[in-house]
Coordinates of C-alpha atoms and ligand atoms in Angstrom, one line a residue:
Chain A
M47 CA 0.0 0.2 0.0
T48 CA 1.6 3.4 -0.6
R49 CA 1.8 6.3 1.7
D50 CA -0.8 8.3 -0.1
R51 CA -3.5 5.5 0.3
K52 CA -2.5 4.9 3.7
V53 CA -3.0 8.5 4.8
G54 CA -6.4 8.4 2.7
L55 CA -7.8 5.2 4.4
G56 CA -6.6 6.7 7.8
A57 CA -8.4 9.9 7.2
M58 CA -11.5 8.1 6.0
A59 CA -11.4 6.1 9.1
L60 CA -11.2 9.1 11.1
L61 CA -13.9 11.0 9.2
L62 CA -16.5 8.4 9.7
L63 CA -15.6 8.1 13.6
A64 CA -16.2 11.6 13.9
L65 CA -19.4 11.4 11.8
A66 CA -20.9 8.5 13.9
S67 CA -20.1 10.2 17.1
Y68 CA -21.7 13.6 16.0
P69 CA -24.8 12.8 17.6
Y70 CA -23.6 11.9 20.9
L71 CA -22.3 15.3 21.5
G72 CA -24.8 17.4 22.9
T73 CA -26.3 18.0 19.4
S74 CA -29.8 19.1 19.2
G75 CA -32.2 17.3 17.0
Y76 CA -32.3 20.3 14.4
Q77 CA -28.5 19.6 14.4
V78 CA -28.8 15.6 13.5
S79 CA -31.6 16.3 11.4
I80 CA -29.3 18.9 9.2
A81 CA -26.6 16.6 9.4
S82 CA -28.8 13.9 7.6
T83 CA -29.3 16.8 5.0
V84 CA -25.9 16.7 4.3
L85 CA -25.1 13.1 4.1
I86 CA -28.0 12.7 1.4
A87 CA -26.8 15.4 -0.7
A88 CA -23.1 14.1 -0.5
I89 CA -24.4 10.8 -1.6
L90 CA -26.1 12.8 -4.6
A91 CA -23.4 14.8 -5.3
S92 CA -20.7 11.6 -5.1
T93 CA -22.6 10.2 -8.0
V94 CA -22.5 13.4 -9.8
N95 CA -18.7 13.7 -9.1
F96 CA -17.9 10.4 -10.3
L97 CA -19.8 10.7 -13.7
A98 CA -18.2 14.3 -14.1
A99 CA -14.6 13.4 -13.1
D100 CA -14.2 9.9 -14.5
G101 CA -16.7 9.9 -17.4
G102 CA -16.4 13.7 -17.8
M103 CA -20.0 13.7 -18.5
A104 CA -21.5 16.8 -16.3
S105 CA -24.9 16.0 -15.6
L106 CA -27.9 18.4 -14.9
G107 CA -30.2 15.4 -14.6
H108 CA -29.6 13.8 -11.0
G109 CA -31.7 15.8 -8.9
A110 CA -34.7 14.6 -11.1
I111 CA -33.5 10.9 -10.9
A112 CA -33.1 11.3 -7.2
G113 CA -36.6 13.1 -7.1
A114 CA -38.3 10.4 -9.4
A115 CA -36.9 7.4 -6.7
A116 CA -38.4 9.5 -4.3
Y117 CA -41.8 9.9 -6.5
G118 CA -41.7 5.8 -6.5
A119 CA -41.6 5.4 -2.8
G120 CA -43.9 8.1 -2.0
W121 CA -46.8 6.4 -4.9
A122 CA -46.4 2.8 -2.9
S123 CA -46.6 4.7 0.3
L124 CA -50.0 6.5 -0.9
Q125 CA -51.2 3.0 -2.3
G126 CA -50.8 1.5 1.3
H127 CA -47.9 -0.7 -0.4
S128 CA -45.6 -2.8 2.4
M129 CA -42.0 -1.3 3.2
A130 CA -40.5 -3.6 0.8
T131 CA -42.7 -2.7 -2.3
Q132 CA -41.9 0.9 -1.4
I133 CA -38.0 0.5 -1.6
A134 CA -38.5 -1.6 -4.6
L135 CA -40.4 0.6 -6.3
A136 CA -38.0 3.3 -5.6
M137 CA -35.3 1.8 -6.9
V138 CA -37.0 0.5 -10.0
V139 CA -38.5 3.9 -10.8
G140 CA -35.0 5.6 -10.3
I141 CA -33.2 3.0 -12.6
L142 CA -36.0 3.1 -15.4
V143 CA -35.5 6.9 -15.2
T144 CA -31.6 6.4 -15.5
T145 CA -31.7 3.9 -18.3
V146 CA -33.9 6.5 -20.3
Y147 CA -31.5 9.4 -19.5
G148 CA -28.4 6.8 -20.4
V149 CA -29.7 5.4 -23.8
L150 CA -30.5 8.9 -24.6
S151 CA -27.1 10.5 -23.8
M152 CA -24.6 7.8 -24.4
R153 CA -23.7 9.1 -27.9
T154 CA -23.4 12.9 -26.8
N155 CA -20.6 14.6 -25.2
G156 CA -20.1 17.6 -23.5
I157 CA -22.4 20.6 -23.5
Y158 CA -24.9 17.7 -25.6
F159 CA -24.6 15.8 -22.8
L160 CA -25.4 18.3 -20.5
M161 CA -28.5 19.6 -22.4
V162 CA -29.8 16.5 -22.6
T163 CA -29.9 15.2 -19.1
L164 CA -31.2 18.9 -18.4
A165 CA -34.1 18.4 -20.9
L166 CA -34.9 15.1 -19.4
G167 CA -34.8 16.7 -15.7
M168 CA -37.2 19.1 -17.4
V169 CA -39.5 16.2 -18.5
V170 CA -39.2 14.5 -15.2
F171 CA -40.1 17.9 -13.3
G172 CA -43.2 18.5 -15.5
L173 CA -44.6 14.8 -15.1
A174 CA -44.2 15.2 -11.6
Y175 CA -46.5 18.6 -11.9
R176 CA -48.7 17.4 -14.4
L177 CA -49.6 13.6 -13.9
S178 CA -51.1 14.4 -10.7
S179 CA -53.6 11.3 -10.4
V180 CA -49.8 9.7 -9.4
T181 CA -48.2 12.3 -8.3
R182 CA -50.8 14.6 -6.2
G183 CA -49.4 17.2 -8.4
E184 CA -48.1 20.7 -6.6
N185 CA -49.3 19.5 -3.1
G186 CA -46.9 16.1 -3.5
I187 CA -46.9 13.5 -1.5
T188 CA -46.5 13.6 2.5
G189 CA -46.8 11.0 5.1
I190 CA -44.2 8.7 4.0
E191 CA -42.7 6.7 6.5
R192 CA -39.3 5.2 6.9
P193 CA -38.5 1.5 8.1
E194 CA -39.8 1.0 12.0
V195 CA -36.0 0.3 13.0
L196 CA -34.5 3.8 11.5
A197 CA -37.5 5.9 12.9
E198 CA -35.4 7.6 15.8
P199 CA -33.6 10.3 14.1
W200 CA -30.1 9.4 15.5
A201 CA -30.5 5.8 14.0
F202 CA -31.4 6.8 10.5
Y203 CA -28.7 9.4 11.1
L204 CA -26.0 6.6 11.9
F205 CA -27.8 4.4 8.7
L206 CA -26.9 7.4 6.4
V207 CA -23.6 7.4 7.6
G208 CA -23.3 3.9 7.0
C209 CA -24.7 4.4 3.1
F210 CA -22.5 7.2 3.1
A211 CA -19.1 5.0 3.7
V212 CA -20.6 2.5 1.5
T213 CA -21.5 4.3 -1.3
T214 CA -18.1 6.2 -1.4
A215 CA -16.2 3.2 -1.0
A216 CA -18.0 1.7 -3.9
L217 CA -17.5 4.9 -6.3
W218 CA -13.7 4.7 -4.7
V219 CA -13.4 1.0 -6.0
V220 CA -15.2 1.4 -9.5
S221 CA -12.8 4.5 -9.9
R222 CA -9.7 3.0 -9.5
S223 CA -10.8 -0.1 -11.3
P224 CA -10.0 -1.2 -14.5
F225 CA -13.4 0.1 -15.6
G226 CA -12.5 3.4 -14.0
A227 CA -9.3 3.6 -16.3
T228 CA -11.4 3.0 -19.5
L229 CA -13.9 5.5 -18.4
R230 CA -11.1 8.1 -18.1
G231 CA -9.6 7.0 -21.2
I232 CA -13.2 7.6 -22.8
R233 CA -13.2 10.9 -21.1
D234 CA -9.7 11.8 -22.7
S235 CA -10.1 10.6 -26.2
E236 CA -13.1 8.9 -27.5
S237 CA -11.4 8.3 -30.9
R238 CA -8.4 6.4 -29.6
M239 CA -10.6 3.9 -27.0
R240 CA -12.8 3.4 -30.2
S241 CA -9.9 2.4 -32.2
L242 CA -8.6 0.2 -29.5
G243 CA -11.6 -1.8 -29.9
Y244 CA -13.7 -0.5 -27.0
Y245 CA -17.7 0.2 -27.8
V246 CA -17.7 3.6 -26.2
P247 CA -21.0 4.2 -25.8
A248 CA -21.4 1.0 -23.5
Y249 CA -19.0 2.0 -21.4
K250 CA -20.8 5.4 -21.2
L251 CA -24.1 3.6 -20.4
G252 CA -22.4 1.8 -17.9
A253 CA -21.2 4.5 -15.7
F254 CA -24.5 6.2 -16.0
M255 CA -26.2 3.2 -14.5
I256 CA -23.8 2.8 -11.7
S257 CA -24.3 7.3 -10.7
G258 CA -28.1 6.8 -11.4
T259 CA -28.3 3.7 -9.2
I260 CA -27.0 5.4 -6.4
A261 CA -28.7 8.5 -6.9
S262 CA -31.7 6.4 -7.1
L263 CA -30.7 4.9 -3.4
A264 CA -30.0 8.9 -2.6
G265 CA -33.5 9.7 -3.4
L266 CA -35.0 6.9 -1.5
L267 CA -33.0 8.3 1.5
A268 CA -34.3 12.0 1.1
V269 CA -37.8 11.0 1.1
W270 CA -37.4 8.7 4.1
H271 CA -35.8 12.2 5.8
T272 CA -38.4 14.4 5.2
H273 CA -41.1 12.2 4.8
F274 CA -42.2 14.1 1.9
V275 CA -41.7 14.9 -2.0
S276 CA -43.3 17.2 -4.4
P277 CA -42.1 18.5 -7.6
S278 CA -39.6 21.0 -6.3
A279 CA -37.4 18.0 -5.3
T280 CA -36.8 17.4 -9.3
E281 CA -36.5 21.2 -10.1
L282 CA -33.3 22.2 -12.2
G283 CA -31.9 24.0 -9.3
R284 CA -31.3 20.9 -7.2
S285 CA -29.1 19.7 -9.9
V286 CA -27.5 22.4 -10.2
L287 CA -26.7 22.8 -6.7
L288 CA -25.3 19.2 -7.0
I289 CA -22.6 20.5 -9.7
V290 CA -21.8 23.5 -7.1
M291 CA -21.3 21.1 -4.4
V292 CA -19.0 18.6 -6.4
L293 CA -17.0 22.1 -7.5
L294 CA -16.8 23.8 -4.0
G295 CA -15.2 20.4 -2.7
G296 CA -13.4 19.3 -5.6
L297 CA -13.9 17.6 -8.7
G298 CA -12.6 14.0 -8.5
T299 CA -12.0 14.0 -4.9
T300 CA -13.4 11.4 -2.9
L301 CA -14.2 13.6 0.4
G302 CA -15.4 16.8 -1.8
P303 CA -18.8 15.6 -2.3
L304 CA -19.4 15.9 1.6
V305 CA -17.7 19.2 2.3
G306 CA -19.5 20.8 -1.1
A307 CA -22.7 19.3 0.3
A308 CA -22.0 20.9 3.8
I309 CA -21.5 24.2 2.9
V310 CA -24.2 24.4 0.6
I311 CA -27.0 22.7 2.9
L312 CA -25.3 25.0 5.9
V313 CA -25.7 28.3 4.1
E314 CA -29.1 27.2 2.9
N315 CA -30.5 26.2 6.2
V316 CA -28.4 28.2 9.1
V317 CA -27.5 31.3 6.9
S318 CA -30.9 31.6 5.5
N319 CA -31.9 32.5 9.0
S320 CA -30.3 35.6 9.3
V321 CA -29.7 36.5 5.4
E322 CA -32.2 36.2 3.2
R323 CA -30.1 36.1 0.3
W324 CA -29.0 33.0 0.8
P325 CA -28.3 32.1 -3.1
T326 CA -26.0 35.6 -3.0
V327 CA -23.7 34.1 0.0
L328 CA -23.7 30.8 -1.5
G329 CA -22.5 32.6 -5.1
L330 CA -19.8 34.5 -3.2
I331 CA -18.6 31.8 -1.7
F332 CA -18.4 29.7 -5.1
I333 CA -16.9 32.6 -6.7
L334 CA -14.0 32.5 -4.0
T335 CA -13.6 29.1 -4.1
I336 CA -13.2 28.8 -7.8
L337 CA -10.7 32.0 -8.0
F338 CA -8.5 31.3 -5.0
A339 CA -8.6 27.2 -5.1
R340 CA -9.8 26.0 -7.9
A341 CA -9.3 22.4 -7.7
G342 CA -11.9 22.6 -4.7
L343 CA -11.6 23.0 -1.2
V344 CA -10.5 19.1 -1.0
G345 CA -8.8 19.3 -3.8
S346 CA -6.4 21.9 -3.2
A347 CA -5.9 21.2 0.4
A348 CA -5.0 17.6 -0.9
K349 CA -2.5 19.5 -3.4
V350 CA -0.7 21.7 -0.6
L351 CA -0.3 19.0 1.6
R352 CA 1.5 17.0 -1.3
R353 CA 3.4 19.9 -2.0
R354 CA 4.7 20.2 1.5
R355 CA 5.3 17.0 1.9
R356 CA 7.5 16.5 -0.8
G357 CA 9.3 19.9 0.3
T358 CA 10.2 18.0 3.6
D359 CA 11.2 14.5 1.9
A360 CA 13.6 16.8 0.1
G361 CA 15.0 17.7 3.3
E362 CA 13.3 21.1 3.5
P363 CA 12.7 22.5 6.8
D364 CA 9.8 20.9 8.6
T365 CA 6.9 23.6 8.8
A366 CA 4.7 22.4 11.7
E367 CA 1.3 21.0 9.5
P368 CA -1.8 22.1 11.2
A369 CA -3.3 18.6 12.3
G370 CA -6.9 19.5 11.7
L371 CA -6.3 19.4 7.8
T372 CA -5.6 16.2 7.6
T373 CA -8.9 15.0 8.2
T374 CA -9.9 16.8 4.7
T375 CA -7.0 14.8 3.0
T376 CA -8.3 13.4 0.1
I377 CA -7.8 10.1 -1.2
P378 CA -6.2 11.4 -4.6
Chain B
M908 CA 8.2 -9.5 -30.1
A909 CA 6.9 -12.0 -32.6
A910 CA 5.2 -14.3 -30.5
A911 CA 2.7 -11.4 -29.8
V912 CA 1.3 -11.2 -33.0
R913 CA -1.3 -13.8 -33.6
T914 CA -0.9 -15.5 -37.0
A915 CA -4.1 -14.5 -38.9
P916 CA -7.3 -16.7 -38.6
G917 CA -9.6 -17.1 -41.1
P918 CA -11.9 -18.7 -43.8
R919 CA -9.6 -16.9 -46.2
G920 CA -7.2 -19.3 -47.7
P921 CA -3.5 -18.4 -47.4
G922 CA -2.3 -15.6 -49.9
A923 CA -5.7 -13.9 -49.7
P924 CA -5.0 -10.4 -49.0
V925 CA -5.8 -8.8 -45.8
L926 CA -6.9 -5.5 -46.6
V927 CA -8.6 -4.4 -50.2
A928 CA -9.8 -0.9 -50.5
D929 CA -12.1 -0.8 -53.8
A930 CA -12.4 2.7 -55.8
V931 CA -13.0 4.4 -52.4
G932 CA -13.9 8.1 -52.3
K933 CA -14.9 10.5 -49.7
R934 CA -16.3 13.9 -50.2
F935 CA -16.2 16.7 -47.4
G936 CA -19.1 19.0 -48.7
G937 CA -17.1 20.6 -51.9
V938 CA -13.8 18.9 -51.1
Q939 CA -12.9 15.6 -52.5
A940 CA -10.7 14.5 -50.5
V941 CA -10.1 10.4 -51.5
D942 CA -11.2 10.3 -55.1
G943 CA -11.3 6.5 -56.3
I944 CA -8.3 5.0 -54.5
S945 CA -8.0 1.5 -54.8
L946 CA -5.3 -0.5 -52.4
T947 CA -4.9 -4.3 -51.8
M948 CA -2.6 -5.4 -49.0
A949 CA -1.0 -9.5 -49.3
P950 CA -0.2 -11.0 -46.1
G951 CA 3.3 -9.7 -44.5
E952 CA 2.8 -6.7 -47.2
R953 CA 4.6 -3.4 -46.3
I954 CA 2.6 -0.6 -48.2
G955 CA 3.7 2.9 -47.9
V956 CA 1.7 5.9 -48.9
I957 CA 3.3 9.0 -49.8
G958 CA 2.0 12.1 -51.0
P959 CA 2.0 16.0 -50.4
N960 CA 0.1 18.0 -47.6
G961 CA -3.8 17.7 -48.1
A962 CA -3.1 14.7 -50.7
G963 CA -5.8 12.7 -48.5
K964 CA -3.6 10.1 -46.8
T965 CA -5.0 10.9 -43.5
T966 CA -8.5 10.5 -44.6
L967 CA -7.6 7.5 -46.7
F968 CA -6.2 5.9 -43.6
K969 CA -9.5 6.9 -41.7
L970 CA -11.5 5.0 -44.5
L971 CA -9.5 2.3 -44.0
A972 CA -9.5 2.6 -39.8
G973 CA -13.5 3.1 -39.7
D974 CA -13.4 6.5 -38.6
E975 CA -14.9 8.0 -41.4
L976 CA -17.3 6.2 -43.5
P977 CA -16.8 6.3 -47.6
T978 CA -19.0 8.4 -49.9
A979 CA -17.8 6.1 -52.6
G980 CA -16.5 2.3 -53.1
T981 CA -15.9 -0.4 -50.3
V982 CA -13.2 -2.0 -47.6
E983 CA -12.9 -5.3 -46.9
L984 CA -10.8 -6.3 -43.8
F985 CA -9.7 -10.4 -43.7
G986 CA -12.3 -11.2 -46.7
Q987 CA -15.2 -9.3 -44.7
D988 CA -16.7 -6.5 -46.2
V989 CA -16.4 -3.7 -43.5
T990 CA -17.4 -0.7 -45.6
R991 CA -20.2 0.5 -42.8
V992 CA -18.6 -1.4 -40.0
G993 CA -17.1 1.4 -37.0
T994 CA -13.8 1.6 -35.7
A995 CA -14.2 -0.6 -32.3
R996 CA -15.1 -3.6 -34.4
R997 CA -12.9 -3.3 -36.8
A998 CA -9.9 -2.9 -34.4
R999 CA -11.6 -6.3 -33.0
L1000 CA -11.1 -7.8 -36.0
G1001 CA -7.3 -7.0 -36.0
L1002 CA -7.0 -3.7 -37.0
G1003 CA -4.1 -1.6 -35.1
R1004 CA -3.2 2.0 -36.0
T1005 CA -1.6 4.7 -34.3
F1006 CA -2.7 8.3 -34.4
Q1007 CA -0.9 11.5 -36.8
V1008 CA -2.2 14.1 -34.0
S1009 CA -1.2 12.6 -30.8
N1010 CA -4.1 12.1 -28.6
L1011 CA -2.5 9.9 -25.7
F1012 CA -4.3 9.8 -22.4
R1013 CA -1.9 12.8 -20.8
D1014 CA -2.6 12.5 -17.3
M1015 CA -2.1 8.7 -17.0
T1016 CA 1.4 6.9 -16.3
V1017 CA 2.9 5.4 -19.7
L1018 CA 2.4 2.2 -18.2
D1019 CA -1.6 3.0 -17.9
N1020 CA -2.0 3.7 -21.4
V1021 CA -0.4 0.9 -22.7
R1022 CA -2.6 -1.1 -20.0
V1023 CA -5.6 0.4 -21.2
A1024 CA -4.8 -0.1 -24.9
A1025 CA -3.9 -4.1 -23.9
R1026 CA -7.4 -4.5 -22.3
G1027 CA -9.0 -2.8 -25.3
G1028 CA -12.5 -4.8 -26.0
T1029 CA -11.7 -7.3 -23.8
P1030 CA -13.9 -8.4 -21.0
R1031 CA -11.3 -7.7 -18.5
A1032 CA -12.1 -3.7 -19.4
R1033 CA -15.7 -4.4 -18.0
V1034 CA -14.3 -5.2 -14.4
F1035 CA -15.2 -2.7 -12.0
W1036 CA -14.8 -4.3 -8.4
R1037 CA -11.2 -5.0 -8.4
P1038 CA -8.1 -2.5 -8.5
Q1039 CA -6.3 -2.6 -11.4
R1040 CA -2.9 -4.9 -10.5
P1041 CA 0.3 -4.1 -11.2
K1042 CA 1.4 -7.8 -11.5
D1043 CA -1.4 -9.6 -13.7
E1044 CA -0.9 -10.7 -17.3
I1045 CA -2.6 -7.3 -18.8
S1046 CA 0.5 -5.4 -16.8
Q1047 CA 3.1 -7.9 -18.1
R1048 CA 2.0 -7.7 -21.7
A1049 CA 1.9 -3.9 -21.5
L1050 CA 5.4 -3.7 -20.0
A1051 CA 6.6 -6.3 -22.6
S1052 CA 5.0 -4.3 -25.2
L1053 CA 7.0 -1.0 -23.7
E1054 CA 10.3 -2.8 -23.6
S1055 CA 9.8 -3.8 -27.3
V1056 CA 9.8 0.3 -28.0
G1057 CA 12.8 0.7 -25.7
L1058 CA 10.4 2.7 -23.5
S1059 CA 10.7 0.5 -20.4
R1060 CA 12.5 3.1 -18.1
R1061 CA 9.7 5.5 -18.5
A1062 CA 6.6 3.4 -17.5
Q1063 CA 5.7 5.2 -14.5
D1064 CA 6.4 8.7 -15.9
T1065 CA 3.0 10.8 -17.0
V1066 CA 2.7 11.1 -20.9
A1067 CA 3.0 14.9 -20.4
D1068 CA 7.0 14.2 -19.5
L1069 CA 7.5 12.3 -22.2
S1070 CA 9.6 13.9 -25.3
H1071 CA 7.9 14.2 -28.5
G1072 CA 9.7 11.2 -30.3
E1073 CA 9.2 9.2 -27.1
Q1074 CA 5.4 10.0 -27.7
R1075 CA 5.5 8.3 -31.2
Q1076 CA 7.3 5.4 -29.5
L1077 CA 4.4 5.3 -27.1
E1078 CA 2.0 5.6 -29.9
I1079 CA 3.7 2.5 -31.5
A1080 CA 3.6 0.3 -28.2
M1081 CA 0.0 1.1 -27.6
A1082 CA -1.1 -0.4 -31.2
L1083 CA 1.6 -3.4 -30.9
V1084 CA -0.1 -4.4 -27.5
T1085 CA -3.3 -5.2 -28.7
E1086 CA -1.4 -8.0 -30.9
P1087 CA -3.1 -6.4 -34.5
E1088 CA -3.1 -8.7 -37.5
I1089 CA -2.6 -5.4 -39.8
L1090 CA -0.9 -2.4 -38.8
L1091 CA -1.5 1.3 -39.9
L1092 CA 0.5 3.8 -39.0
D1093 CA -0.2 7.7 -39.9
E1094 CA 3.4 9.8 -40.3
P1095 CA 5.1 8.3 -37.3
A1096 CA 8.0 10.1 -37.7
A1097 CA 6.3 13.4 -37.8
G1098 CA 8.0 15.9 -36.0
L1099 CA 11.0 13.8 -34.8
S1100 CA 14.6 14.6 -35.0
A1101 CA 17.3 12.4 -37.1
V1102 CA 18.3 10.1 -34.4
E1103 CA 14.8 9.9 -32.8
R1104 CA 13.7 9.0 -36.8
S1105 CA 16.6 6.2 -36.9
T1106 CA 15.4 4.8 -33.5
L1107 CA 11.9 4.6 -35.2
R1108 CA 13.1 3.4 -38.4
R1109 CA 15.0 0.4 -36.4
L1110 CA 11.9 -0.1 -34.4
I1111 CA 9.2 -0.8 -37.3
E1112 CA 12.2 -3.1 -39.4
E1113 CA 12.2 -5.1 -36.3
L1114 CA 8.5 -5.9 -36.3
P1115 CA 7.6 -9.5 -37.3
R1116 CA 7.9 -9.6 -41.1
T1117 CA 4.5 -11.6 -41.0
L1118 CA 2.7 -8.5 -39.8
P1119 CA 1.6 -6.6 -42.7
I1120 CA 1.8 -2.5 -42.3
L1121 CA 0.6 0.5 -44.2
L1122 CA 2.9 2.9 -43.8
I1123 CA 1.7 6.7 -44.7
E1124 CA 4.9 9.0 -44.4
H1125 CA 5.5 12.6 -45.8
D1126 CA 9.2 11.3 -45.5
M1127 CA 9.8 9.5 -48.9
S1128 CA 13.2 8.1 -47.5
L1129 CA 11.7 6.6 -44.7
A1130 CA 8.4 5.4 -46.5
L1131 CA 10.9 3.8 -49.4
G1132 CA 13.5 2.5 -47.3
L1133 CA 10.9 0.6 -45.2
T1134 CA 8.0 -1.0 -47.7
D1135 CA 8.1 -3.5 -50.4
R1136 CA 5.5 -1.4 -52.6
V1137 CA 4.7 2.2 -52.4
M1138 CA 1.5 4.4 -53.8
C1139 CA 1.7 8.0 -53.8
M1140 CA -1.2 10.2 -54.0
E1141 CA -1.7 13.9 -54.9
N1142 CA -5.3 15.7 -54.3
G1143 CA -7.2 12.5 -53.6
R1144 CA -6.0 10.8 -56.4
H1145 CA -4.0 7.8 -57.1
V1146 CA -0.6 9.0 -59.3
V1147 CA 1.6 5.8 -59.6
T1148 CA 2.0 2.5 -57.6
G1149 CA 5.3 0.5 -57.6
T1150 CA 8.1 -0.7 -56.2
P1151 CA 10.1 1.9 -54.0
Q1152 CA 12.7 2.3 -56.5
E1153 CA 10.1 2.8 -59.3
V1154 CA 8.4 5.2 -57.7
R1155 CA 11.6 7.2 -56.4
D1156 CA 12.3 7.2 -60.2
N1157 CA 9.0 8.2 -61.8
E1158 CA 8.6 11.7 -63.2
T1159 CA 5.6 12.7 -61.8
V1160 CA 6.4 11.9 -58.5
K1161 CA 9.9 13.6 -58.8
A1162 CA 7.6 16.7 -60.3
I1163 CA 5.5 16.5 -57.0
Y1164 CA 8.3 16.3 -54.4
L1165 CA 10.8 18.2 -56.3
G1166 CA 12.3 20.8 -53.5
R1167 CA 10.2 19.2 -51.0
R1168 CA 12.1 16.3 -49.7
D1169 CA 13.5 18.1 -46.5
K1170 CA 10.3 19.7 -45.6
K1171 CA 8.9 19.0 -42.0
Ligands
ATP1015 N1 -13.2 16.3 -41.4 C1 -13.0 17.3 -42.9 N2 -13.8 18.1 -43.2 C2 -13.5 19.0 -44.4 N3 -12.4 18.8 -45.1 C3 -11.7 17.7 -44.6 C4 -11.6 17.0 -43.4 N4 -10.7 16.2 -43.6 C5 -9.5 16.6 -44.1 N5 -10.3 17.2 -45.1 C6 -9.5 17.9 -46.3 O1 -9.3 16.7 -47.3 C7 -8.2 16.9 -47.7 C8 -7.1 15.9 -47.5 O2 -6.5 15.9 -46.0 P1 -5.8 14.8 -45.4 O3 -5.7 15.3 -44.0 O4 -6.3 13.7 -45.5 O5 -4.5 14.8 -46.3 P2 -2.7 14.6 -46.0 O6 -2.4 13.7 -47.0 O7 -3.2 13.5 -44.5 O8 -2.2 15.6 -45.5 P3 -0.7 15.6 -44.6 O9 0.1 15.6 -45.0 O10 -1.1 17.4 -44.2 O11 -1.1 15.2 -42.9 C9 -7.2 18.3 -47.1 O12 -8.1 19.1 -48.5 C10 -8.0 18.4 -45.9 O13 -8.5 19.6 -46.1
MG1016 MG1 -2.3 13.4 -42.7

C-alpha cells in the first residue's frame, strides 16, 4: 500500500468515526437533522462527481433521478403498499429513469450531454407536476414513513453514515478499477478508445447506470428523511446545486462531495435564517473558491499537503502541519 | 515480439489479401479528399503511402480504420466487407493503428496508457470491482510492449513528461500491445529529430515480417526504405504505385516532390 493510500484510508476512518459520534456530542435534534440532509446530499453529489470526473459527463439531471425514485416510494406509500414494495418501487423507478437518460445520452458529449440531461430533468419535473393522479401534482405526497428500525432520528442518521461510507467506497473502488481507467480513457480520447476496440457508448451507459442507481438510493433516503416529496425535489435548481457542491469540494476528490454538500446545506439552512439572500452568499463562496482554490477545497488542500510533504522529503525544514487539515485529506 | 502477433485466422485461404480498398472515395462538402483509391494488401506486405500535404493520406487512413465512412467504394478486411463497420469492430477484427495527431491519455502514466490499450475491448475492461493490479497478465503484456519499443524505463512517468519522440514510440507500443494482425501507421516520424527517426526506423524494421503494415509518410526516404510497395497520392487521386525504386524514379513523383524532400 502506498503512503498516500494509507493516509487516505486513515483520514477516511477518522472522518467516519467523527461522523458517527456526532449525535452523541450533545447535538440538538435540529442539528442531527441538518447533518442527515448533508449526508444525503453528499451521496447524491458523489454520483455526479464520479460521472463528471471519471466519465467527463457533467449531468444536470441527477436531481430529477433522485426525485423520480422519491416519487416511486411516495406512490407506493400512498397506495398503502409494504415497506419492501416502497423500497423496490423507488429503485425501479429511479433505475428506469436512469436507463432512459443513459440510452438517450450515451452518444453525446460535453455540452450536448449536459443539454440532454437537463431536458430529461425538465420532463421529469413536468410529469411530477402534471401527472397529478399519480404524483398529487403541486401538493406532493406527504406522510411517507421510513422503516421502523430507523424511526429514531439518530438511528436514521447512523444508517446514513453507513450508506455514505458504503457508496463512497463503492465509487472509489469503481474509479480505481479497469472500468474506471477505461472511463477516463474515453473522457480523454473517444477516438483512441474506439480504435482500441472499445464500444464507447456501452461504457458510458455503464457509468451512467452505476451513478444513477446510487442517485436513486439517495432519492429514497431523502424521502425517508423528509417524509415528503413534491415537484420541487425534481427541479433543475437541485441539480445545479449538486454541481456547485462537486466543484466547491473538488472535482474528482473522494471527500469533496461531502465538504461541498456541507457548505451548500449549511448556507441554505443556517445562513438563510439571518440573511435572506442566501443564494448570494453561496454565489460569493463559490466565486471565491473558483478564484483562489480552483481544484475545490478538498482538491486544493490535498495539493498543498502533497507539495509540502514533497518539500520535507527533499530535506527542507519541517513546517508544522495543522493537525486539523489531515481529516480533509482526500484519497487522491 | 514475434510471439505477440497472432497468425491471421480465417475462412480466407493462405495468400488471400488482408485488406482491400476498392475505388474508395470521401467527399467533405466541396472537397473531394479521397477520389477512387484502390489498394490491395497481401499478407505480410508493407505498403507505403506518400503524397504532399492535403493529398488525402490521413483521410484514406480513416476510411480504412473506420473513423470515416466512405462516400464511394468498399473496404474489405480479412475477407469481410467492413465498409459500414465502425472503428471498434474493425479493431477487434485485428486492425491496429497509430494517430498522426497524438491523443495519448496525458494524465495517465505511460504504463497505464498501454494497459488501457492492452485491455481494449476485452471483458477485462469491464471489471469494476477490482483494482488494476501491477502484476497481472495485462500489466506484463504492457511492460513487454514498452520494452519492445525501448520505453520500459519511462513506465511510471506521466505522458506529459515524455519527449515528442517518446510519445511516438508510446503510440506504437499501444498499437502493438493489442496484437494486431495488420498495422496502420500515420506519419509516425512526423516532427522527429534525425536520431529519433533512426530509432523509429529500427523499431519498425524489427517488427515481425509476418505483420502487414501500411505506412503513411511524408518523408520519402523513410517511406521508401521500409516498404515493399509504395503508392503516391495527390489531390485525393492515385498517381503511381510501384516498388520504392520505381516510385523514386517516376517523373510525376519527382515533379510533386521536387524541392520538398527536406520539408518538415
Ligand atoms: N473532416 C474534414 N472536413 C473537411 N475537409 C477535410 C476533412 N478532413 C480532411 N479534409 C480535407 O481533405 C483533404 C485531405 O486531407 P488529409 O488530412 O487526408 O491530407 P493528408 O494527405 O493526410 O495531409 P498531411 O500530409 O498534411 O497530413 C484536405 O484538403 C483537407 O483539408
Ligand atoms: Mg495526414
